[in-house]
mmCIF file of C-alpha atoms in Angstrom:
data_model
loop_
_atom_site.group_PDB
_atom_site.id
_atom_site.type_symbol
_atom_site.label_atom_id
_atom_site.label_comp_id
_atom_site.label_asym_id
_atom_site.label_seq_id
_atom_site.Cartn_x
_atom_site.Cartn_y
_atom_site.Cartn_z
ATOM 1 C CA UNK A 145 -16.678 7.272 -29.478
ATOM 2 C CA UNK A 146 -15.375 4.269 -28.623
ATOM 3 C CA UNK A 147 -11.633 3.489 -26.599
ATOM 4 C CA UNK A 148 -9.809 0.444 -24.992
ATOM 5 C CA UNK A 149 -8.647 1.939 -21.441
ATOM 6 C CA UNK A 150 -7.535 0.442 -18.581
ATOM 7 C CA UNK A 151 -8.640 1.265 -15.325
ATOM 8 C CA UNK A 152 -5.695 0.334 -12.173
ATOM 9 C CA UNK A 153 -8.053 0.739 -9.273
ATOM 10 C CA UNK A 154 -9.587 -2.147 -10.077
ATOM 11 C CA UNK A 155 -7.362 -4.150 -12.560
ATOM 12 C CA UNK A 156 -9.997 -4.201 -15.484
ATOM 13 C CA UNK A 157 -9.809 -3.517 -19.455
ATOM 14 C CA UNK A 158 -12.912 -2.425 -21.164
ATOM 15 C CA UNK A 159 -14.054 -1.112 -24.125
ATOM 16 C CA UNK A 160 -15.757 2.740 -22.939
ATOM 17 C CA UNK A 161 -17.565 5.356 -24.573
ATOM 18 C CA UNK A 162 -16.061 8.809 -24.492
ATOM 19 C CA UNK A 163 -16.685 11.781 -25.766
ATOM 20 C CA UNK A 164 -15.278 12.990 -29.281
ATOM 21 C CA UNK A 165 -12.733 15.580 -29.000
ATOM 22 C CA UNK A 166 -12.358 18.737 -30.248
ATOM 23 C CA UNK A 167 -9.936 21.201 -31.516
ATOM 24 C CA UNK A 168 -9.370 23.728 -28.588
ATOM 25 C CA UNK A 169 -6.165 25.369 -30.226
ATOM 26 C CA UNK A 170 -5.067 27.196 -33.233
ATOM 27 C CA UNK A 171 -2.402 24.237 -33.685
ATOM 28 C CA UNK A 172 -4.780 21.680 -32.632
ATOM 29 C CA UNK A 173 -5.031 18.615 -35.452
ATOM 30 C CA UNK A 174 -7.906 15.779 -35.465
ATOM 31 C CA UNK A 175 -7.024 12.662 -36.856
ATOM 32 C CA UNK A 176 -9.728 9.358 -37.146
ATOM 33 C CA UNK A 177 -7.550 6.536 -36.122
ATOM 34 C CA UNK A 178 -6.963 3.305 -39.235
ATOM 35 C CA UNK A 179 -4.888 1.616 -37.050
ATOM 36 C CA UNK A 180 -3.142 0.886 -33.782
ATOM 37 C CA UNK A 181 -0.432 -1.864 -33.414
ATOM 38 C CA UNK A 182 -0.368 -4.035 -29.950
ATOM 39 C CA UNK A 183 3.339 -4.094 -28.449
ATOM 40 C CA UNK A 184 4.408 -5.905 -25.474
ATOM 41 C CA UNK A 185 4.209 -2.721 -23.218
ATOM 42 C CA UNK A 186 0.190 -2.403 -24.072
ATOM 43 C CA UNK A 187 0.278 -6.219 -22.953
ATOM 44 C CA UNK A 188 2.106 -5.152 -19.912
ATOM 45 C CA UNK A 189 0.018 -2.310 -19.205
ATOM 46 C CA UNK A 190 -3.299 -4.674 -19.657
ATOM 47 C CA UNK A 191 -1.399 -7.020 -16.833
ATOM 48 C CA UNK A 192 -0.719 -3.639 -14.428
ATOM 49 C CA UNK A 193 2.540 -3.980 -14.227
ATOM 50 C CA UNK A 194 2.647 -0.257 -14.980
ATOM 51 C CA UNK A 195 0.797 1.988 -17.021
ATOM 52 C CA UNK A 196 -0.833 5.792 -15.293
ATOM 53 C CA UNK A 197 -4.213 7.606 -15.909
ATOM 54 C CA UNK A 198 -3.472 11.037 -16.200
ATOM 55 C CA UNK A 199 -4.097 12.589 -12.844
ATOM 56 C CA UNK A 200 -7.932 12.529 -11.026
ATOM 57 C CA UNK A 201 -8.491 9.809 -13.788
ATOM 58 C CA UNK A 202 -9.130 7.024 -13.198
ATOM 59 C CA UNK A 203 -8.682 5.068 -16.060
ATOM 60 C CA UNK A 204 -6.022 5.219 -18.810
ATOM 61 C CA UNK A 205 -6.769 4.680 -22.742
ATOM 62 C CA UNK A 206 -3.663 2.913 -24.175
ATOM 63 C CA UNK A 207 -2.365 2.611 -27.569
ATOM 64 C CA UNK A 208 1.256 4.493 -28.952
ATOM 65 C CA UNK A 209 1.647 3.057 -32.171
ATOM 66 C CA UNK A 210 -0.773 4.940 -34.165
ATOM 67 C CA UNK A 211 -1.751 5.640 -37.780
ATOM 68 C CA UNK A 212 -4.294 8.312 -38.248
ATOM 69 C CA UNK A 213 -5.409 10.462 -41.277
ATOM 70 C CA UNK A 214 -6.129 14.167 -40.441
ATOM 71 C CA UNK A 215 -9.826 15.311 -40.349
ATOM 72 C CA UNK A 216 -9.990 18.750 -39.403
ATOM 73 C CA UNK A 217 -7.290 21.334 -38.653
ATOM 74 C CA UNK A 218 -7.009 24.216 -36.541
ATOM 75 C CA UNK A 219 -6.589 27.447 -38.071
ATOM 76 C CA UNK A 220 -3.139 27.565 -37.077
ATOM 77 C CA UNK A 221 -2.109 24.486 -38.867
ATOM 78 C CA UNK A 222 0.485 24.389 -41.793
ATOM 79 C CA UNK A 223 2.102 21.319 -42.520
ATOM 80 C CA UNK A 224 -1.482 18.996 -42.391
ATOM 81 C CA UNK A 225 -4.904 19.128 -43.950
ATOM 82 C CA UNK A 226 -8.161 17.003 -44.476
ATOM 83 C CA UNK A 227 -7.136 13.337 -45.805
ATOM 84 C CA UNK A 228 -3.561 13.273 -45.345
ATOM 85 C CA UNK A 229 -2.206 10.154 -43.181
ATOM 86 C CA UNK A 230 -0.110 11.040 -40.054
ATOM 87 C CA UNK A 231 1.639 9.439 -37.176
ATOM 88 C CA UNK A 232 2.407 10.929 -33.582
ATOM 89 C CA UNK A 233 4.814 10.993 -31.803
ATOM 90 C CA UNK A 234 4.233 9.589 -28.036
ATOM 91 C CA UNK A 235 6.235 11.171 -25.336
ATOM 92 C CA UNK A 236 5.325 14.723 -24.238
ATOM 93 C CA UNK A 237 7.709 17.507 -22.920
ATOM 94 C CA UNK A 238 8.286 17.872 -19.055
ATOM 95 C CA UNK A 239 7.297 21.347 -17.300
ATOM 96 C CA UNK A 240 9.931 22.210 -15.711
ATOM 97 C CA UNK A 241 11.740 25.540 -17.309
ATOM 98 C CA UNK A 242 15.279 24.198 -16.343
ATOM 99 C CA UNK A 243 14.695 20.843 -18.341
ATOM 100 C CA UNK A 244 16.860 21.452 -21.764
ATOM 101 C CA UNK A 245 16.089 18.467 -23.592
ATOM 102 C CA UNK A 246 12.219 19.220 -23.329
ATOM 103 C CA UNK A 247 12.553 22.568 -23.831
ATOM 104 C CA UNK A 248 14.223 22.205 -27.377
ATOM 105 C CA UNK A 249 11.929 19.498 -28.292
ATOM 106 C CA UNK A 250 14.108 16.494 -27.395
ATOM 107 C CA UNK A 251 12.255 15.472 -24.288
ATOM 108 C CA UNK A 252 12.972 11.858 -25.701
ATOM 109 C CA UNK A 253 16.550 12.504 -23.501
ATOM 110 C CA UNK A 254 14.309 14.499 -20.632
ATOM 111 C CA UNK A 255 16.300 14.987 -17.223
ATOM 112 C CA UNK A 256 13.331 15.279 -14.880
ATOM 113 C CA UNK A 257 11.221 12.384 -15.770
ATOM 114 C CA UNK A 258 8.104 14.151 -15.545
ATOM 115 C CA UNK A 259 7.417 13.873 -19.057
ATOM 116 C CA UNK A 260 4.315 12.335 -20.004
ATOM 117 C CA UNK A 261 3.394 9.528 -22.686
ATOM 118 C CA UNK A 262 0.661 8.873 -24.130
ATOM 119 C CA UNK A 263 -1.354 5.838 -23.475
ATOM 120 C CA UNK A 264 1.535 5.122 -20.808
ATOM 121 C CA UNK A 265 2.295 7.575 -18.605
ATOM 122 C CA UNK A 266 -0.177 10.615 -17.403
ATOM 123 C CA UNK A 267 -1.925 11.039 -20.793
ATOM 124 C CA UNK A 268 -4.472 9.278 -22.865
ATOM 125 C CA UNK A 269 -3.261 7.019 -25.809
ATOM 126 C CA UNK A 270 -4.365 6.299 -29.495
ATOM 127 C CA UNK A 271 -6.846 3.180 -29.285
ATOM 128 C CA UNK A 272 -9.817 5.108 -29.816
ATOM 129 C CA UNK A 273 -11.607 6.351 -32.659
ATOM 130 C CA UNK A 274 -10.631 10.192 -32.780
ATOM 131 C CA UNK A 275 -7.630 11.970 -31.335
ATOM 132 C CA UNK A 276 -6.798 15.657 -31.496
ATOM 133 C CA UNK A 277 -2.764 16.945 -30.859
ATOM 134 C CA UNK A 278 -0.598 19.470 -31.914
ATOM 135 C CA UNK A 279 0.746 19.577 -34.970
ATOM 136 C CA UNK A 280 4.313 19.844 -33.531
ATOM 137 C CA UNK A 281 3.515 15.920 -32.762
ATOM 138 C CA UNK A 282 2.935 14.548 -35.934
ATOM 139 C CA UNK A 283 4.552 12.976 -38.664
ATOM 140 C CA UNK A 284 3.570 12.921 -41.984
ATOM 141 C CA UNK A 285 3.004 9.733 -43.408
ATOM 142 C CA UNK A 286 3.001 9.647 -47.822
ATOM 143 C CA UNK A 287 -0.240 7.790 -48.682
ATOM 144 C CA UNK A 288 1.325 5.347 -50.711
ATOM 145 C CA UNK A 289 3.363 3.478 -47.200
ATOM 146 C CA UNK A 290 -0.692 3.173 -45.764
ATOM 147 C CA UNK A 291 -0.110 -0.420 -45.644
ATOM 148 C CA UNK A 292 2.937 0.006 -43.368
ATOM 149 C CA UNK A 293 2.626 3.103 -41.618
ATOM 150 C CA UNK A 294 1.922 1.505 -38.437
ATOM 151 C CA UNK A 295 4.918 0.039 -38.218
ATOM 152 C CA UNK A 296 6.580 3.453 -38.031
ATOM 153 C CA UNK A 297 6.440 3.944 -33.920
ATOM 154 C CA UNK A 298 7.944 0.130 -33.388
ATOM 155 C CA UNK A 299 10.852 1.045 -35.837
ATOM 156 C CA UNK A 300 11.709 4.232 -34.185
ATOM 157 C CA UNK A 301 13.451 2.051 -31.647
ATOM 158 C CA UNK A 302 16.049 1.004 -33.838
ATOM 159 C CA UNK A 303 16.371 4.200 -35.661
ATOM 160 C CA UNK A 304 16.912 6.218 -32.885
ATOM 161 C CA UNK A 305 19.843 3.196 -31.778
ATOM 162 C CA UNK A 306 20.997 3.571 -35.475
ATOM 163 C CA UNK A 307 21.640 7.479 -35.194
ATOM 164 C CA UNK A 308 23.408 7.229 -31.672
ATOM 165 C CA UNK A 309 25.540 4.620 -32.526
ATOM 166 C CA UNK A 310 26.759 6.176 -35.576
ATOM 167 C CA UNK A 311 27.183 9.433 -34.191
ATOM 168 C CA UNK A 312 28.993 8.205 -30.530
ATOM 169 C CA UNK A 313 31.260 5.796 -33.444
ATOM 170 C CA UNK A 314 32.593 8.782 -35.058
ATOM 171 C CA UNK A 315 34.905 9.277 -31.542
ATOM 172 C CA UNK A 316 37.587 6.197 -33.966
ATOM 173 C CA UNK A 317 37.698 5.474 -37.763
ATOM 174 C CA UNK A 318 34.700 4.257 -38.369
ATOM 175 C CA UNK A 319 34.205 4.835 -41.912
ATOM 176 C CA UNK A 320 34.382 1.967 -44.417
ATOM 177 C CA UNK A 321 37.205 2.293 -46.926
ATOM 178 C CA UNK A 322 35.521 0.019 -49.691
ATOM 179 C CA UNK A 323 32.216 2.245 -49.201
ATOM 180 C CA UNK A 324 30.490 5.255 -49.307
ATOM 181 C CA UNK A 325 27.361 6.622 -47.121
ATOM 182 C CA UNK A 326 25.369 9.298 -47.130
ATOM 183 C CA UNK A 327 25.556 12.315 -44.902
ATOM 184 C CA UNK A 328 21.560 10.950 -43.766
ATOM 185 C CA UNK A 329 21.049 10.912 -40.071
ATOM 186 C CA UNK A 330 20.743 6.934 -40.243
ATOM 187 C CA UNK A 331 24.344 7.252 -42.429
ATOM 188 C CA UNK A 332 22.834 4.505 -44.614
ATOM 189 C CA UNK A 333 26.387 2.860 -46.098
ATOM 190 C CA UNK A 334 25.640 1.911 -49.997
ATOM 191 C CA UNK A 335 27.626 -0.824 -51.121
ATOM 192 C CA UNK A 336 29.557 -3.325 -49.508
ATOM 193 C CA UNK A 337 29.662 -4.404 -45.859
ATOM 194 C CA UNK A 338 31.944 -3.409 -43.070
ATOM 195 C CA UNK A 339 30.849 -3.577 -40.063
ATOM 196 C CA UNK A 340 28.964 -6.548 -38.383
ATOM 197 C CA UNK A 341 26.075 -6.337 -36.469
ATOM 198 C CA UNK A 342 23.891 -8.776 -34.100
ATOM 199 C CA UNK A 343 20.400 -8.140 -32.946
ATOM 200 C CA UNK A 344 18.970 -10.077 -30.015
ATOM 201 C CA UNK A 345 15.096 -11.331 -30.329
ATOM 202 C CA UNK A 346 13.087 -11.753 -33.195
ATOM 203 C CA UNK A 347 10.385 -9.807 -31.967
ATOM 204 C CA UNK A 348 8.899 -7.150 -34.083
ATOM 205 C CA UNK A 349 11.179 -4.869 -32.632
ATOM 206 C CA UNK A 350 14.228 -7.397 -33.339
ATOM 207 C CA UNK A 351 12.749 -7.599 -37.054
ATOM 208 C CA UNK A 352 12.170 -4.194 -37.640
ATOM 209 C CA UNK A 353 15.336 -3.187 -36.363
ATOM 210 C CA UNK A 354 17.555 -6.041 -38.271
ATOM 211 C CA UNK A 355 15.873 -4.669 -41.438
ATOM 212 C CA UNK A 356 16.949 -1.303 -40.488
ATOM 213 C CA UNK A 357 20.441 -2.357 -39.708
ATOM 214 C CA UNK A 358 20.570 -4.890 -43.074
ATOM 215 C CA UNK A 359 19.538 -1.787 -45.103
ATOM 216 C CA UNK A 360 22.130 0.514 -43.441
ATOM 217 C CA UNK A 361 24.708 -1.731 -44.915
ATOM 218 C CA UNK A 362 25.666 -3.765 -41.882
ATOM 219 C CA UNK A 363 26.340 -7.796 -42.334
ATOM 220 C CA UNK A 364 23.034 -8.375 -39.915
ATOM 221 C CA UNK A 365 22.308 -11.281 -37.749
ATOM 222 C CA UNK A 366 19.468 -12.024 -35.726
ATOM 223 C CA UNK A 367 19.947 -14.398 -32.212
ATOM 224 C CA UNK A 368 16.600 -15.934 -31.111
ATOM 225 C CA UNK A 369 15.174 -19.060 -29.353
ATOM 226 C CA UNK A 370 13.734 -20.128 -32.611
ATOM 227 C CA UNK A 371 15.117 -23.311 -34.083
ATOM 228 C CA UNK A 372 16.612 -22.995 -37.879
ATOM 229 C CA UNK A 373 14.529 -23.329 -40.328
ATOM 230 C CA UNK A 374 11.511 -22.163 -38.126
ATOM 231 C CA UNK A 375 9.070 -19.511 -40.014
ATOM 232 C CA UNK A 376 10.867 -16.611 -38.360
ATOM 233 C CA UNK A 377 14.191 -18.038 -39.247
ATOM 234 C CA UNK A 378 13.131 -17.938 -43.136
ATOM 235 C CA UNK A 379 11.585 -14.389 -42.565
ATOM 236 C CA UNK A 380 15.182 -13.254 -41.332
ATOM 237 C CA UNK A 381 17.034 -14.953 -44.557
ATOM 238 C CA UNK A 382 14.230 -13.203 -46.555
ATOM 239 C CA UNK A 383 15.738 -9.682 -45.758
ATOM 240 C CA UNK A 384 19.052 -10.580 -46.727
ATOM 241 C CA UNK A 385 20.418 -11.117 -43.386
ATOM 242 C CA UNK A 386 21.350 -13.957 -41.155
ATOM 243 C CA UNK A 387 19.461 -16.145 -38.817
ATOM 244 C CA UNK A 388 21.317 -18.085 -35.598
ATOM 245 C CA UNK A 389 19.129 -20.328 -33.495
ATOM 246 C CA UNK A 390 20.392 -20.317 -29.801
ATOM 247 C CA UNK A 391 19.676 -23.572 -29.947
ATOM 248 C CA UNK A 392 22.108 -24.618 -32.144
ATOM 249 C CA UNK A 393 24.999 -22.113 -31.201
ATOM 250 C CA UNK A 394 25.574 -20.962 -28.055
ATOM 251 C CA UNK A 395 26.775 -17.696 -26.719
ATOM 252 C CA UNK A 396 30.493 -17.898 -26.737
ATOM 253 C CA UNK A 397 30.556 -19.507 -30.142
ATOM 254 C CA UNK A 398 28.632 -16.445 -31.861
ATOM 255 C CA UNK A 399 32.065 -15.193 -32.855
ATOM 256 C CA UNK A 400 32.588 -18.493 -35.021
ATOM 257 C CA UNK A 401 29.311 -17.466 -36.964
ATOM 258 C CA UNK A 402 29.525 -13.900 -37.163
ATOM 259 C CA UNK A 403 33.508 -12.485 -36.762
ATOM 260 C CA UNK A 404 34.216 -9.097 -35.279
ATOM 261 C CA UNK A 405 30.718 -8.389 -33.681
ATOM 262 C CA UNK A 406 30.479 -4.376 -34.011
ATOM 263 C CA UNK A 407 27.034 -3.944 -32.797
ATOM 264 C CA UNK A 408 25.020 -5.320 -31.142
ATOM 265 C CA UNK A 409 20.677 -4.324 -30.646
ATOM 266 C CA UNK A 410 18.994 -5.890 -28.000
ATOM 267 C CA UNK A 411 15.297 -6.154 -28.105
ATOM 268 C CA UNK A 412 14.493 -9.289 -25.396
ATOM 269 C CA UNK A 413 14.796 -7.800 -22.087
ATOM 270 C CA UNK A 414 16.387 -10.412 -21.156
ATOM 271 C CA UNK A 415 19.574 -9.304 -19.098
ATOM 272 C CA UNK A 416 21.835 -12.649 -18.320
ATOM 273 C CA UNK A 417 21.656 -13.075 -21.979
ATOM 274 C CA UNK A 418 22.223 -9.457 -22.930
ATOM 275 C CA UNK A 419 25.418 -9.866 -20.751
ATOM 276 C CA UNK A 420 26.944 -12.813 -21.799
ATOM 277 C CA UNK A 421 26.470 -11.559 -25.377
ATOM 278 C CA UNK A 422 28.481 -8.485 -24.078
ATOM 279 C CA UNK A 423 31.200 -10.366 -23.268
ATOM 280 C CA UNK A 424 31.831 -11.415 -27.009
ATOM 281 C CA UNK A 425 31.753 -8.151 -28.491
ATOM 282 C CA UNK A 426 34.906 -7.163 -30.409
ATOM 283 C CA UNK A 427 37.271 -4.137 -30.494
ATOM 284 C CA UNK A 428 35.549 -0.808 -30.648
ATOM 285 C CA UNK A 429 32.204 -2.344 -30.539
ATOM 286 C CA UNK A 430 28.643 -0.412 -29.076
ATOM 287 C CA UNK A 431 26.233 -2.656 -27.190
ATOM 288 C CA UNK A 432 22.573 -1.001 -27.618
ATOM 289 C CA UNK A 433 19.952 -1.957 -24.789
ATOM 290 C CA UNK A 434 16.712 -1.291 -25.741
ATOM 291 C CA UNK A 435 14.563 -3.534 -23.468
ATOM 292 C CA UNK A 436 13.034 -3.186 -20.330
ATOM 293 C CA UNK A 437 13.782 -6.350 -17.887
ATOM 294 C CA UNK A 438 11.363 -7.020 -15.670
ATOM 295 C CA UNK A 439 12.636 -7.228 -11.635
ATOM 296 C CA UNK A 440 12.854 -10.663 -11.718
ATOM 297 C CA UNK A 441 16.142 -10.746 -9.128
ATOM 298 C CA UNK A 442 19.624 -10.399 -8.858
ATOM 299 C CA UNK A 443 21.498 -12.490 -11.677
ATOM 300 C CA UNK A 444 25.322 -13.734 -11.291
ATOM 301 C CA UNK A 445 28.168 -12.024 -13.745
ATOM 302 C CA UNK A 446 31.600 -11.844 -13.876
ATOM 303 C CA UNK A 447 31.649 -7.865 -13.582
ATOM 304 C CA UNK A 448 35.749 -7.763 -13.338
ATOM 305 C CA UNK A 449 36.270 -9.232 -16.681
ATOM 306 C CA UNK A 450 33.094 -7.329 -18.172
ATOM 307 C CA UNK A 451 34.774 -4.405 -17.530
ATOM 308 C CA UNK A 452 37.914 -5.320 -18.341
ATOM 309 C CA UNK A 453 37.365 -6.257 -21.929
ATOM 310 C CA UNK A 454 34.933 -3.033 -21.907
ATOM 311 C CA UNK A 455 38.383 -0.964 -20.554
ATOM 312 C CA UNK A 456 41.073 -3.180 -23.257
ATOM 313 C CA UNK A 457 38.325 -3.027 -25.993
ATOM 314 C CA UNK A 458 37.329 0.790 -26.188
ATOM 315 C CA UNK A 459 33.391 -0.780 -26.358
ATOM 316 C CA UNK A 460 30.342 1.263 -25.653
ATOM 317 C CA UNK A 461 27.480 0.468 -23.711
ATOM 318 C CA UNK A 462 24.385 2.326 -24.727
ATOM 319 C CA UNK A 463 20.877 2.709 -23.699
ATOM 320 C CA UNK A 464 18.059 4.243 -25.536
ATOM 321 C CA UNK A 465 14.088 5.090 -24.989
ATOM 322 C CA UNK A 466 11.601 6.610 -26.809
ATOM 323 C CA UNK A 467 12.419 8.625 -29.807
ATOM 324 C CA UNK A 468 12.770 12.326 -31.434
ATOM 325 C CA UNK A 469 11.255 13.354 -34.471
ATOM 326 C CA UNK A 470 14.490 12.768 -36.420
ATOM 327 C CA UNK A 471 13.906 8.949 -35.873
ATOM 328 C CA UNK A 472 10.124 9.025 -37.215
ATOM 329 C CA UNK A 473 11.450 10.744 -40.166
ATOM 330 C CA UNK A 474 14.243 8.142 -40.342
ATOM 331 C CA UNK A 475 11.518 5.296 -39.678
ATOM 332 C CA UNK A 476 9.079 6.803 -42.523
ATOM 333 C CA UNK A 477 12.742 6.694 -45.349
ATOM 334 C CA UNK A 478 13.806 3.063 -44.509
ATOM 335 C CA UNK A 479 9.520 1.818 -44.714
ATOM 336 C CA UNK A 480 9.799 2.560 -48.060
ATOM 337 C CA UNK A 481 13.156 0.883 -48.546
ATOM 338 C CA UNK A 482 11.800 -1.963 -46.983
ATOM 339 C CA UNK A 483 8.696 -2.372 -48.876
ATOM 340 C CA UNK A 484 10.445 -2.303 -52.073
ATOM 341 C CA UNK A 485 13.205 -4.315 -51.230
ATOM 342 C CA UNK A 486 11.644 -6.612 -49.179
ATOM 343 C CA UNK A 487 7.770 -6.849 -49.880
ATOM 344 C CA UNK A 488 7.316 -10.503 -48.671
ATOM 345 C CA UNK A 489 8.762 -9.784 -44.966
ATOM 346 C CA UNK A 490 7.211 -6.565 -44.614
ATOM 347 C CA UNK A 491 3.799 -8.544 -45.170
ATOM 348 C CA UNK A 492 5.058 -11.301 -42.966
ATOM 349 C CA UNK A 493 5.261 -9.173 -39.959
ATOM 350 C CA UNK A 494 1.851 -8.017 -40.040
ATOM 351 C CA UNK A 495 0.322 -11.127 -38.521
ATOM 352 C CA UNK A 496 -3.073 -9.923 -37.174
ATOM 353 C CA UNK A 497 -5.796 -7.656 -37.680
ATOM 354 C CA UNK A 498 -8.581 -7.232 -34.828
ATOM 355 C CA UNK A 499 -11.441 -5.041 -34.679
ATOM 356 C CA UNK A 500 -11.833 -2.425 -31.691
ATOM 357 C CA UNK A 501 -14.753 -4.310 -30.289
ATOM 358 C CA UNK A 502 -12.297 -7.918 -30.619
ATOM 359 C CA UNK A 503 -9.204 -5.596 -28.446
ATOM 360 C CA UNK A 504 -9.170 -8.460 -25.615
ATOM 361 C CA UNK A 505 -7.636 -11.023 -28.172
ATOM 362 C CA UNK A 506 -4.364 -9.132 -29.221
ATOM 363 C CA UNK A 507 -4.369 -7.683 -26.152
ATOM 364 C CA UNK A 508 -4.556 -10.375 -23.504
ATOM 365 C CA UNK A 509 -4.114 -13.926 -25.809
ATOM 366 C CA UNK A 510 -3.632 -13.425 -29.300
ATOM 367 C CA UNK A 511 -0.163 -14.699 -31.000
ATOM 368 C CA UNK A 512 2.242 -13.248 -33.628
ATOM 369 C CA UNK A 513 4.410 -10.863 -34.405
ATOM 370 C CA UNK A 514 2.677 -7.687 -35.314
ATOM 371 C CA UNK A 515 -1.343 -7.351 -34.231
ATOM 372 C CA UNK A 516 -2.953 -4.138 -35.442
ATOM 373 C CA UNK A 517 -6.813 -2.981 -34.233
ATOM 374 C CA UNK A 518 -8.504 -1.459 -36.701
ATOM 375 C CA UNK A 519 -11.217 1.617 -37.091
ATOM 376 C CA UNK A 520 -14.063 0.449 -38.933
#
């Protein structure tokens, strides 16, 4: 079958031949892969700035954000069979005994580090034609969200922000008195808006995560290089939030725009900015990193009066990677909020569709916001 990989040794990408797999254990589940998205770390990976072959490989097959439908089962199986659709879940538990996020399934919040991830760290990914896991790994997807189901892994970024936030926000009053929520881990709020909340980038991560935030009943706004007006600008207003162009309002007139800022999400990686934005956060607020800066050097910023506001303000500064189970679930509800409520951006993000054989082009060149390969 065939696979994108990446091989470190010798800085190449290639398409391979590998064998199919097979199911080995009872719990074992083969899925034939209908899509993969492209993200900025498979970019990254493709420039070998990171990425790791599981060990006495050497070459690495990449790909996390995966939509599959289940082939064959093992007999052990009891939540999948034959034709149902299915994502997976991409970090794997740690083996160390004493670890006890891993060992209750959590190893999102592992305390060695020696977890593994696949088609990242240590274990193969999901750009290939066949894959066989566990079933404890995998997600089911209902048939009728086919169209969007590979934007499931991408969104789990801001679920899994959504669900910390609101739980580490129950320490004050942070209930709206005008409206009610649900008792849902995402603790969707279901009319009127309370809180305020600004996400950095209009990447599909940004996207994806304002839409999560906008249908969680925050006011939402979305901070981005774009100018006003630009195509992503409209895809913003088309979700019922709010699009600010930095280059029409700078940093320390966001309050102006937005009021209180509650929360922010930040999905650029870009740290001077994430810290300047910091600085305008209001009373009670939780500041959600999600990016991964690259080492590009030390950066100048006024750390006394950071942490004094931080101190004066009771704010919360959070950071988050990978995601639980409880997050794909989360990710799988709001898809199908999204497609109903907003059908035109949820098409707008998918920008790009590439067959295996055309990987180089979404993986090394190719524009836009969401670029999927495809299984023939």
């Amino acid at each position: 079958m065939r696979a994108v990989a990446v091989f470190p040794g010798s800085r190449e990408v290639g398409l391979i031949d590998l064998p199919e797999p097979t199911i080995e254990r009872p719990t074992d589940v083969k899925l034939r892969m209908l899509e993969v998205g492209v993200c900025g770390t498979d970019r990254e990976i493709c420039g070998f700035h990171y990425g790791f072959p599981p060990e006495g490989q050497d070459h690495l097959v990449i790909g996390h954000e995966a939509l599959g439908e289940v082939v064959e089962v093992g007999p052990g199986v009891k939540g999948f069979k034959p034709g149902e659709l299915a994502v997976l879940t991409v970090r794997r538990p740690c083996d160390v005994a004493e670890c006890a996020s891993c060992k209750v399934g959590r190893q999102d919040f592992c305390y060695t580090g020696r977890f593994t991830e696949r088609g990242i760290k240590n274990r193969h990914g999901f750009m290939t034609e066949m894959v066989v896991d566990d079933e404890q790994y995998l997600v089911p997807v209902p048939r009728h969200l086919r169209d969007v189901g590979v934007m499931v892994e991408p969104l789990t970024i801001a679920e899994k922000a959504l669900i910390e936030v609101w739980q580490i926000q129950k320490r004050l009053p942070w209930e709206c008195p005008h409206a009610g929520h649900t008792s849902a881990s995402s603790a969707k709020i279901e009319a009127g808006v309370c809180h305020h909340a600004l996400v950095l980038g209009a990447g599909p991560i940004g996207l994806l995560g304002a839409m999560a935030f906008r249908a969680a009943g925050f006011s939402t706004f979305v901070y981005s290089l774009e100018p006003s007006g630009s195509e992503k600008a409209r895809l913003v207003e088309s979700f019922e939030s709010t699009y600010i162009s930095a280059k029409d309002t700078p940093i320390d007139r966001l309050m102006e725009r937005i009021g209180t800022i509650d929360v922010v999400y930040e999905a650029t990686g870009a740290s001077r900015l994430s810290f300047e934005v910091l600085a305008q956060c209001g009373p009670n607020a939780a500041f959600v990193f999600s990016g991964v800066p690259g080492l590009r050097g030390p950066v100048e910023i006024n750390t006394d009066l950071l942490m004094r506001r931080m101190v004066l303000n009771n704010q919360v500064l959070l950071g988050t990677v990978n995601a639980g189970r409880d997050a794909f679930e989360a990710a799988i509800r709001d898809l199908e909020v999204f497609k109903r409520r907003w059908p035109s951006a949820m098409r707008a993000l998918r920008t790009g569709e590439f067959p295996i054989e055309k990987y180089r082009e979404p993986l090394l060149g190719a524009a836009g916001i969401k670029n999927v390969i495809t299984f023939g």
